[in-house]
């Protein structure tokens, strides 16, 4: 007969094998989808760098006029004393770079390039953001309607998308912009040019987002929360705008960050071709157009606005890639 095994107090009070680490340090809370996405985004250092540059560019555009007023800058001020009358080129090396003109001056007129880059920043971003908002509004609404209702509604909207995608957008934009240069709709000058560019670029770019939203909606409309809304008597508009669209915010944001640089390039292309922003208003595309004549003898004049466009487009693309990876739970 074996003796009974004595148990000690320590043994009787033994802890379970699985103990949550840190349980004594505070309450453990779950993280929302936004917090998870932000954590994933912060790990991507390249995307964070792109986001920082984007924020700085937006601040530069928003504060461009106050900065000019504070320092007494004028993007259209001529500095003929800095121009060689025999060659129409800036005096000195590197396109007339100096302490007063850190990025040099333009040939022929001697306008400060740094000030004109600052002035052109808000033009490019206003057109890009305005066109993006317009195309996203049209594309998101028509895309979610087509995906949710399906049938004949889907067929009509899909054929409408195909029709818009078949338009030669660049030629169409050139024709409309050139036709409305004098004045239209009670507008003229810079307000007219900005409005025309925003309308042309935004109105004809919506099918790209529309197709993305339609595809996402086709998958979401079969989910349980949509069935639950239908079972509780919710009508179509409520389901579209209160159930489906909030779940499409992620793809729309990602697409927007990728569409903005495309719109910046499109605005620069139209200005380069002479049917966008008209002089003397500074724009990056217009500066490139003016630099074509002098790029062999004064490359500085072309390099600076070209770099401004390149850095802006690259920063938005890096930010868009980072947001796509952060908002997509299937990405690594």
mmCIF file with all atom_site columns, N, CA and C in Angstrom, residues 192-242:
data_model
loop_
_atom_site.group_PDB
_atom_site.id
_atom_site.type_symbol
_atom_site.label_atom_id
_atom_site.label_alt_id
_atom_site.label_comp_id
_atom_site.label_asym_id
_atom_site.label_entity_id
_atom_site.label_seq_id
_atom_site.pdbx_PDB_ins_code
_atom_site.Cartn_x
_atom_site.Cartn_y
_atom_site.Cartn_z
_atom_site.occupancy
_atom_site.B_iso_or_equiv
_atom_site.pdbx_formal_charge
_atom_site.auth_seq_id
_atom_site.auth_comp_id
_atom_site.auth_asym_id
_atom_site.auth_atom_id
_atom_site.pdbx_PDB_model_num
ATOM 1   N N  . UNK A 1 192 ? -11.652 80.472 -65.091 1.00 0.00 ? 192 UNK A N  1
ATOM 2   C CA . UNK A 1 192 ? -12.186 79.679 -66.197 1.00 0.00 ? 192 UNK A CA 1
ATOM 3   C C  . UNK A 1 192 ? -11.250 78.532 -66.541 1.00 0.00 ? 192 UNK A C  1
ATOM 4   N N  . UNK A 1 193 ? -9.951  78.785 -66.623 1.00 0.00 ? 193 UNK A N  1
ATOM 5   C CA . UNK A 1 193 ? -8.993  77.740 -66.973 1.00 0.00 ? 193 UNK A CA 1
ATOM 6   C C  . UNK A 1 193 ? -8.980  76.630 -65.926 1.00 0.00 ? 193 UNK A C  1
ATOM 7   N N  . UNK A 1 194 ? -9.018  77.006 -64.644 1.00 0.00 ? 194 UNK A N  1
ATOM 8   C CA . UNK A 1 194 ? -9.037  75.997 -63.592 1.00 0.00 ? 194 UNK A CA 1
ATOM 9   C C  . UNK A 1 194 ? -10.319 75.168 -63.658 1.00 0.00 ? 194 UNK A C  1
ATOM 10  N N  . UNK A 1 195 ? -11.454 75.820 -63.859 1.00 0.00 ? 195 UNK A N  1
ATOM 11  C CA . UNK A 1 195 ? -12.729 75.103 -63.905 1.00 0.00 ? 195 UNK A CA 1
ATOM 12  C C  . UNK A 1 195 ? -12.784 74.148 -65.085 1.00 0.00 ? 195 UNK A C  1
ATOM 13  N N  . UNK A 1 196 ? -12.305 74.590 -66.241 1.00 0.00 ? 196 UNK A N  1
ATOM 14  C CA . UNK A 1 196 ? -12.326 73.739 -67.435 1.00 0.00 ? 196 UNK A CA 1
ATOM 15  C C  . UNK A 1 196 ? -11.427 72.524 -67.245 1.00 0.00 ? 196 UNK A C  1
ATOM 16  N N  . UNK A 1 197 ? -10.239 72.732 -66.696 1.00 0.00 ? 197 UNK A N  1
ATOM 17  C CA . UNK A 1 197 ? -9.330  71.609 -66.475 1.00 0.00 ? 197 UNK A CA 1
ATOM 18  C C  . UNK A 1 197 ? -9.906  70.615 -65.482 1.00 0.00 ? 197 UNK A C  1
ATOM 19  N N  . UNK A 1 198 ? -10.474 71.115 -64.388 1.00 0.00 ? 198 UNK A N  1
ATOM 20  C CA . UNK A 1 198 ? -11.058 70.216 -63.391 1.00 0.00 ? 198 UNK A CA 1
ATOM 21  C C  . UNK A 1 198 ? -12.207 69.419 -63.998 1.00 0.00 ? 198 UNK A C  1
ATOM 22  N N  . UNK A 1 199 ? -13.061 70.085 -64.766 1.00 0.00 ? 199 UNK A N  1
ATOM 23  C CA . UNK A 1 199 ? -14.197 69.390 -65.367 1.00 0.00 ? 199 UNK A CA 1
ATOM 24  C C  . UNK A 1 199 ? -13.742 68.360 -66.392 1.00 0.00 ? 199 UNK A C  1
ATOM 25  N N  . UNK A 1 200 ? -12.864 68.740 -67.294 1.00 0.00 ? 200 UNK A N  1
ATOM 26  C CA . UNK A 1 200 ? -12.444 67.827 -68.365 1.00 0.00 ? 200 UNK A CA 1
ATOM 27  C C  . UNK A 1 200 ? -11.725 66.614 -67.797 1.00 0.00 ? 200 UNK A C  1
ATOM 28  N N  . UNK A 1 201 ? -10.767 66.855 -66.901 1.00 0.00 ? 201 UNK A N  1
ATOM 29  C CA . UNK A 1 201 ? -9.990  65.737 -66.348 1.00 0.00 ? 201 UNK A CA 1
ATOM 30  C C  . UNK A 1 201 ? -10.860 64.867 -65.446 1.00 0.00 ? 201 UNK A C  1
ATOM 31  N N  . UNK A 1 202 ? -11.673 65.487 -64.607 1.00 0.00 ? 202 UNK A N  1
ATOM 32  C CA . UNK A 1 202 ? -12.474 64.707 -63.663 1.00 0.00 ? 202 UNK A CA 1
ATOM 33  C C  . UNK A 1 202 ? -13.642 63.989 -64.307 1.00 0.00 ? 202 UNK A C  1
ATOM 34  N N  . UNK A 1 203 ? -14.333 64.654 -65.237 1.00 0.00 ? 203 UNK A N  1
ATOM 35  C CA . UNK A 1 203 ? -15.541 64.088 -65.804 1.00 0.00 ? 203 UNK A CA 1
ATOM 36  C C  . UNK A 1 203 ? -15.255 62.877 -66.686 1.00 0.00 ? 203 UNK A C  1
ATOM 37  N N  . UNK A 1 204 ? -14.115 62.846 -67.325 1.00 0.00 ? 204 UNK A N  1
ATOM 38  C CA . UNK A 1 204 ? -13.825 61.749 -68.241 1.00 0.00 ? 204 UNK A CA 1
ATOM 39  C C  . UNK A 1 204 ? -12.938 60.669 -67.621 1.00 0.00 ? 204 UNK A C  1
ATOM 40  N N  . UNK A 1 205 ? -12.611 60.807 -66.342 1.00 0.00 ? 205 UNK A N  1
ATOM 41  C CA . UNK A 1 205 ? -11.781 59.789 -65.676 1.00 0.00 ? 205 UNK A CA 1
ATOM 42  C C  . UNK A 1 205 ? -12.571 58.927 -64.701 1.00 0.00 ? 205 UNK A C  1
ATOM 43  N N  . UNK A 1 206 ? -13.862 59.184 -64.510 1.00 0.00 ? 206 UNK A N  1
ATOM 44  C CA . UNK A 1 206 ? -14.618 58.460 -63.505 1.00 0.00 ? 206 UNK A CA 1
ATOM 45  C C  . UNK A 1 206 ? -14.791 56.967 -63.812 1.00 0.00 ? 206 UNK A C  1
ATOM 46  N N  . UNK A 1 207 ? -14.811 56.496 -65.092 1.00 0.00 ? 207 UNK A N  1
ATOM 47  C CA . UNK A 1 207 ? -15.044 55.055 -65.317 1.00 0.00 ? 207 UNK A CA 1
ATOM 48  C C  . UNK A 1 207 ? -13.994 54.145 -64.673 1.00 0.00 ? 207 UNK A C  1
ATOM 49  N N  . UNK A 1 208 ? -12.764 54.636 -64.470 1.00 0.00 ? 208 UNK A N  1
ATOM 50  C CA . UNK A 1 208 ? -11.738 53.776 -63.874 1.00 0.00 ? 208 UNK A CA 1
ATOM 51  C C  . UNK A 1 208 ? -12.101 53.414 -62.430 1.00 0.00 ? 208 UNK A C  1
ATOM 52  N N  . UNK A 1 209 ? -12.482 54.417 -61.642 1.00 0.00 ? 209 UNK A N  1
ATOM 53  C CA . UNK A 1 209 ? -12.916 54.121 -60.282 1.00 0.00 ? 209 UNK A CA 1
ATOM 54  C C  . UNK A 1 209 ? -14.258 53.405 -60.295 1.00 0.00 ? 209 UNK A C  1
ATOM 55  N N  . UNK A 1 210 ? -15.119 53.746 -61.245 1.00 0.00 ? 210 UNK A N  1
ATOM 56  C CA . UNK A 1 210 ? -16.418 53.094 -61.324 1.00 0.00 ? 210 UNK A CA 1
ATOM 57  C C  . UNK A 1 210 ? -16.310 51.590 -61.474 1.00 0.00 ? 210 UNK A C  1
ATOM 58  N N  . UNK A 1 211 ? -15.369 51.145 -62.275 1.00 0.00 ? 211 UNK A N  1
ATOM 59  C CA . UNK A 1 211 ? -15.181 49.695 -62.454 1.00 0.00 ? 211 UNK A CA 1
ATOM 60  C C  . UNK A 1 211 ? -14.671 49.046 -61.175 1.00 0.00 ? 211 UNK A C  1
ATOM 61  N N  . UNK A 1 212 ? -13.765 49.738 -60.478 1.00 0.00 ? 212 UNK A N  1
ATOM 62  C CA . UNK A 1 212 ? -13.244 49.182 -59.227 1.00 0.00 ? 212 UNK A CA 1
ATOM 63  C C  . UNK A 1 212 ? -14.361 49.060 -58.190 1.00 0.00 ? 212 UNK A C  1
ATOM 64  N N  . UNK A 1 213 ? -15.160 50.111 -58.038 1.00 0.00 ? 213 UNK A N  1
ATOM 65  C CA . UNK A 1 213 ? -16.239 50.100 -57.051 1.00 0.00 ? 213 UNK A CA 1
ATOM 66  C C  . UNK A 1 213 ? -17.293 49.072 -57.430 1.00 0.00 ? 213 UNK A C  1
ATOM 67  N N  . UNK A 1 214 ? -17.602 48.962 -58.709 1.00 0.00 ? 214 UNK A N  1
ATOM 68  C CA . UNK A 1 214 ? -18.591 47.976 -59.145 1.00 0.00 ? 214 UNK A CA 1
ATOM 69  C C  . UNK A 1 214 ? -18.139 46.560 -58.783 1.00 0.00 ? 214 UNK A C  1
ATOM 70  N N  . UNK A 1 215 ? -16.878 46.240 -59.036 1.00 0.00 ? 215 UNK A N  1
ATOM 71  C CA . UNK A 1 215 ? -16.375 44.911 -58.715 1.00 0.00 ? 215 UNK A CA 1
ATOM 72  C C  . UNK A 1 215 ? -16.410 44.621 -57.225 1.00 0.00 ? 215 UNK A C  1
ATOM 73  N N  . UNK A 1 216 ? -16.042 45.609 -56.409 1.00 0.00 ? 216 UNK A N  1
ATOM 74  C CA . UNK A 1 216 ? -16.092 45.421 -54.966 1.00 0.00 ? 216 UNK A CA 1
ATOM 75  C C  . UNK A 1 216 ? -17.531 45.275 -54.473 1.00 0.00 ? 216 UNK A C  1
ATOM 76  N N  . UNK A 1 217 ? -18.444 46.025 -55.080 1.00 0.00 ? 217 UNK A N  1
ATOM 77  C CA . UNK A 1 217 ? -19.845 45.961 -54.662 1.00 0.00 ? 217 UNK A CA 1
ATOM 78  C C  . UNK A 1 217 ? -20.456 44.610 -54.994 1.00 0.00 ? 217 UNK A C  1
ATOM 79  N N  . UNK A 1 218 ? -20.088 44.021 -56.120 1.00 0.00 ? 218 UNK A N  1
ATOM 80  C CA . UNK A 1 218 ? -20.608 42.696 -56.472 1.00 0.00 ? 218 UNK A CA 1
ATOM 81  C C  . UNK A 1 218 ? -20.285 41.665 -55.403 1.00 0.00 ? 218 UNK A C  1
ATOM 82  N N  . UNK A 1 219 ? -19.127 41.807 -54.757 1.00 0.00 ? 219 UNK A N  1
ATOM 83  C CA . UNK A 1 219 ? -18.760 40.886 -53.683 1.00 0.00 ? 219 UNK A CA 1
ATOM 84  C C  . UNK A 1 219 ? -19.441 41.246 -52.370 1.00 0.00 ? 219 UNK A C  1
ATOM 85  N N  . UNK A 1 220 ? -19.566 42.556 -52.097 1.00 0.00 ? 220 UNK A N  1
ATOM 86  C CA . UNK A 1 220 ? -20.132 42.976 -50.812 1.00 0.00 ? 220 UNK A CA 1
ATOM 87  C C  . UNK A 1 220 ? -21.641 42.757 -50.735 1.00 0.00 ? 220 UNK A C  1
ATOM 88  N N  . UNK A 1 221 ? -22.340 42.822 -51.853 1.00 0.00 ? 221 UNK A N  1
ATOM 89  C CA . UNK A 1 221 ? -23.807 42.744 -51.775 1.00 0.00 ? 221 UNK A CA 1
ATOM 90  C C  . UNK A 1 221 ? -24.307 41.377 -51.331 1.00 0.00 ? 221 UNK A C  1
ATOM 91  N N  . UNK A 1 222 ? -23.448 40.364 -51.338 1.00 0.00 ? 222 UNK A N  1
ATOM 92  C CA . UNK A 1 222 ? -23.837 39.031 -50.880 1.00 0.00 ? 222 UNK A CA 1
ATOM 93  C C  . UNK A 1 222 ? -23.432 38.768 -49.441 1.00 0.00 ? 222 UNK A C  1
ATOM 94  N N  . UNK A 1 223 ? -22.858 39.776 -48.774 1.00 0.00 ? 223 UNK A N  1
ATOM 95  C CA . UNK A 1 223 ? -22.389 39.585 -47.399 1.00 0.00 ? 223 UNK A CA 1
ATOM 96  C C  . UNK A 1 223 ? -23.563 39.620 -46.425 1.00 0.00 ? 223 UNK A C  1
ATOM 97  N N  . UNK A 1 224 ? -23.304 39.097 -45.216 1.00 0.00 ? 224 UNK A N  1
ATOM 98  C CA . UNK A 1 224 ? -24.362 38.945 -44.222 1.00 0.00 ? 224 UNK A CA 1
ATOM 99  C C  . UNK A 1 224 ? -24.950 40.275 -43.766 1.00 0.00 ? 224 UNK A C  1
ATOM 100 N N  . UNK A 1 225 ? -24.109 41.327 -43.649 1.00 0.00 ? 225 UNK A N  1
ATOM 101 C CA . UNK A 1 225 ? -24.646 42.586 -43.135 1.00 0.00 ? 225 UNK A CA 1
ATOM 102 C C  . UNK A 1 225 ? -25.615 43.221 -44.136 1.00 0.00 ? 225 UNK A C  1
ATOM 103 N N  . UNK A 1 226 ? -25.427 42.961 -45.431 1.00 0.00 ? 226 UNK A N  1
ATOM 104 C CA . UNK A 1 226 ? -26.378 43.469 -46.420 1.00 0.00 ? 226 UNK A CA 1
ATOM 105 C C  . UNK A 1 226 ? -27.689 42.685 -46.332 1.00 0.00 ? 226 UNK A C  1
ATOM 106 N N  . UNK A 1 227 ? -27.577 41.362 -46.188 1.00 0.00 ? 227 UNK A N  1
ATOM 107 C CA . UNK A 1 227 ? -28.793 40.558 -46.015 1.00 0.00 ? 227 UNK A CA 1
ATOM 108 C C  . UNK A 1 227 ? -29.546 40.957 -44.757 1.00 0.00 ? 227 UNK A C  1
ATOM 109 N N  . UNK A 1 228 ? -28.806 41.263 -43.691 1.00 0.00 ? 228 UNK A N  1
ATOM 110 C CA . UNK A 1 228 ? -29.463 41.678 -42.451 1.00 0.00 ? 228 UNK A CA 1
ATOM 111 C C  . UNK A 1 228 ? -30.199 43.004 -42.637 1.00 0.00 ? 228 UNK A C  1
ATOM 112 N N  . UNK A 1 229 ? -29.602 43.932 -43.380 1.00 0.00 ? 229 UNK A N  1
ATOM 113 C CA . UNK A 1 229 ? -30.273 45.208 -43.641 1.00 0.00 ? 229 UNK A CA 1
ATOM 114 C C  . UNK A 1 229 ? -31.536 45.010 -44.451 1.00 0.00 ? 229 UNK A C  1
ATOM 115 N N  . UNK A 1 230 ? -31.462 44.133 -45.441 1.00 0.00 ? 230 UNK A N  1
ATOM 116 C CA . UNK A 1 230 ? -32.662 43.853 -46.237 1.00 0.00 ? 230 UNK A CA 1
ATOM 117 C C  . UNK A 1 230 ? -33.742 43.224 -45.359 1.00 0.00 ? 230 UNK A C  1
ATOM 118 N N  . UNK A 1 231 ? -33.328 42.292 -44.487 1.00 0.00 ? 231 UNK A N  1
ATOM 119 C CA . UNK A 1 231 ? -34.294 41.634 -43.619 1.00 0.00 ? 231 UNK A CA 1
ATOM 120 C C  . UNK A 1 231 ? -34.974 42.585 -42.649 1.00 0.00 ? 231 UNK A C  1
ATOM 121 N N  . UNK A 1 232 ? -34.279 43.660 -42.285 1.00 0.00 ? 232 UNK A N  1
ATOM 122 C CA . UNK A 1 232 ? -34.861 44.642 -41.368 1.00 0.00 ? 232 UNK A CA 1
ATOM 123 C C  . UNK A 1 232 ? -35.671 45.703 -42.111 1.00 0.00 ? 232 UNK A C  1
ATOM 124 N N  . UNK A 1 233 ? -35.800 45.522 -43.436 1.00 0.00 ? 233 UNK A N  1
ATOM 125 C CA . UNK A 1 233 ? -36.643 46.428 -44.203 1.00 0.00 ? 233 UNK A CA 1
ATOM 126 C C  . UNK A 1 233 ? -35.938 47.625 -44.787 1.00 0.00 ? 233 UNK A C  1
ATOM 127 N N  . UNK A 1 234 ? -34.607 47.635 -44.799 1.00 0.00 ? 234 UNK A N  1
ATOM 128 C CA . UNK A 1 234 ? -33.870 48.768 -45.352 1.00 0.00 ? 234 UNK A CA 1
ATOM 129 C C  . UNK A 1 234 ? -34.060 48.833 -46.864 1.00 0.00 ? 234 UNK A C  1
ATOM 130 N N  . UNK A 1 235 ? -34.215 50.040 -47.386 1.00 0.00 ? 235 UNK A N  1
ATOM 131 C CA . UNK A 1 235 ? -34.382 50.247 -48.806 1.00 0.00 ? 235 UNK A CA 1
ATOM 132 C C  . UNK A 1 235 ? -33.024 50.363 -49.504 1.00 0.00 ? 235 UNK A C  1
ATOM 133 N N  . UNK A 1 236 ? -33.076 50.378 -50.839 1.00 0.00 ? 236 UNK A N  1
ATOM 134 C CA . UNK A 1 236 ? -31.848 50.426 -51.632 1.00 0.00 ? 236 UNK A CA 1
ATOM 135 C C  . UNK A 1 236 ? -30.943 51.601 -51.321 1.00 0.00 ? 236 UNK A C  1
ATOM 136 N N  . UNK A 1 237 ? -31.443 52.842 -51.306 1.00 0.00 ? 237 UNK A N  1
ATOM 137 C CA . UNK A 1 237 ? -30.559 53.978 -51.016 1.00 0.00 ? 237 UNK A CA 1
ATOM 138 C C  . UNK A 1 237 ? -29.873 53.883 -49.663 1.00 0.00 ? 237 UNK A C  1
ATOM 139 N N  . UNK A 1 238 ? -30.594 53.396 -48.648 1.00 0.00 ? 238 UNK A N  1
ATOM 140 C CA . UNK A 1 238 ? -29.967 53.248 -47.328 1.00 0.00 ? 238 UNK A CA 1
ATOM 141 C C  . UNK A 1 238 ? -28.830 52.251 -47.391 1.00 0.00 ? 238 UNK A C  1
ATOM 142 N N  . UNK A 1 239 ? -29.039 51.124 -48.058 1.00 0.00 ? 239 UNK A N  1
ATOM 143 C CA . UNK A 1 239 ? -27.997 50.097 -48.152 1.00 0.00 ? 239 UNK A CA 1
ATOM 144 C C  . UNK A 1 239 ? -26.802 50.628 -48.945 1.00 0.00 ? 239 UNK A C  1
ATOM 145 N N  . UNK A 1 240 ? -27.086 51.387 -50.003 1.00 0.00 ? 240 UNK A N  1
ATOM 146 C CA . UNK A 1 240 ? -25.990 51.905 -50.834 1.00 0.00 ? 240 UNK A CA 1
ATOM 147 C C  . UNK A 1 240 ? -25.092 52.855 -50.052 1.00 0.00 ? 240 UNK A C  1
ATOM 148 N N  . UNK A 1 241 ? -25.717 53.822 -49.364 1.00 0.00 ? 241 UNK A N  1
ATOM 149 C CA . UNK A 1 241 ? -24.939 54.908 -48.768 1.00 0.00 ? 241 UNK A CA 1
ATOM 150 C C  . UNK A 1 241 ? -24.588 54.681 -47.302 1.00 0.00 ? 241 UNK A C  1
ATOM 151 N N  . UNK A 1 242 ? -25.252 53.756 -46.628 1.00 0.00 ? 242 UNK A N  1
ATOM 152 C CA . UNK A 1 242 ? -24.960 53.519 -45.226 1.00 0.00 ? 242 UNK A CA 1
ATOM 153 C C  . UNK A 1 242 ? -24.281 52.183 -44.969 1.00 0.00 ? 242 UNK A C  1
#
